[in-house]
Amino acid sequence: SENSENSDHVMSLDHNGKVCMLCNRPLPERIDRPYEAFRRDCGKHSSATGPSLDVMAMPAVQVAGAGKAEGFCALNFAKSCADAVANKDYLYFAKSIDFNHASMRSNVRWDGRYCLLNGFLETSVVSLQRNFTALQQHAEELCETKYSKHGVDRLSFLDMLQLSKQEDSSAPSLQEAEAMAAWNCAMGDLACDIAMCAYSFCKQADGRSTALYDTCPGWDPVKGMPAPGTPGTPGTPGTPGTP
């Protein structure tokens, strides 16, 4: 299977033989609906060896052009985000990433901190993860306000690589986490990352660390992370087991 230990969960080749990163479909055990849309027009800036250095140095807004998630489509990077938009379900992207896979485990600490620092684990955000329209609107508002100060029009793929310093145990800083979110804005859609955060991580009681998937109370592979205040969530009045 494509998610087995001896396969690379991150890198693959698309139907045109071009390098594609983070282009998987959702894991079968996480699905409760059919996903019909799978874009076959992506990868115009990729090749058998990936995007060129010139393309990676271009401002992401130029790579993306108009349209939701078009930067991810054009680069064949997180192409699952473009498929999420096509399916009108941002959890498509979140469910396509397996942080428990051997090739992804080293990303867990950085990504969890990125999610935490950007506020993507707050209850008000987590409650949007299954609402495509509301999450898209929230992401657009953040890109136009909070993240606009980070030079969305200038950020490139190379900038993104520089920001993701996995070997630095204190990374990302707040500035780096916000700049990474701004890069997602430039690529055409921040909502995929917000959904990935809300589905995959939860904030620990200390408020400074995160937990993943089923180490979080109430996490469900289909429904994702529970949002306190919604029916069926521990701690919500009217939910079994809640005083």
PDB file of C-alpha atoms in Angstrom, residues 106 109-111 113 117 164-173 176 208:
ATOM      1  CA  SER A 106      10.134  14.141  12.257  1.00  0.00           C
ATOM      2  CA  ARG A 109       6.926  18.698  16.691  1.00  0.00           C
ATOM      3  CA  TRP A 110       7.417  21.561  14.171  1.00  0.00           C
ATOM      4  CA  ASP A 111       3.948  21.268  12.666  1.00  0.00           C
ATOM      5  CA  ARG A 113       4.046  24.208  17.217  1.00  0.00           C
ATOM      6  CA  LEU A 117       1.362  29.558  17.516  1.00  0.00           C
ATOM      7  CA  SER A 164      10.863  24.962   8.033  1.00  0.00           C
ATOM      8  CA  LYS A 165      13.980  24.327  10.142  1.00  0.00           C
ATOM      9  CA  GLN A 166      13.073  20.914  11.529  1.00  0.00           C
ATOM     10  CA  GLU A 167      16.459  20.496  13.251  1.00  0.00           C
ATOM     11  CA  ASP A 168      15.951  23.576  15.459  1.00  0.00           C
ATOM     12  CA  SER A 169      14.092  22.411  18.575  1.00  0.00           C
ATOM     13  CA  SER A 170      12.847  25.934  19.347  1.00  0.00           C
ATOM     14  CA  ALA A 171      11.447  26.475  15.838  1.00  0.00           C
ATOM     15  CA  PRO A 172       9.243  27.828  14.600  1.00  0.00           C
ATOM     16  CA  SER A 173       9.231  31.206  16.298  1.00  0.00           C
ATOM     17  CA  GLU A 176       8.355  32.048  11.386  1.00  0.00           C
ATOM     18  CA  ARG A 208       2.571  25.370  25.235  1.00  0.00           C
TER      19      ARG A 208
END
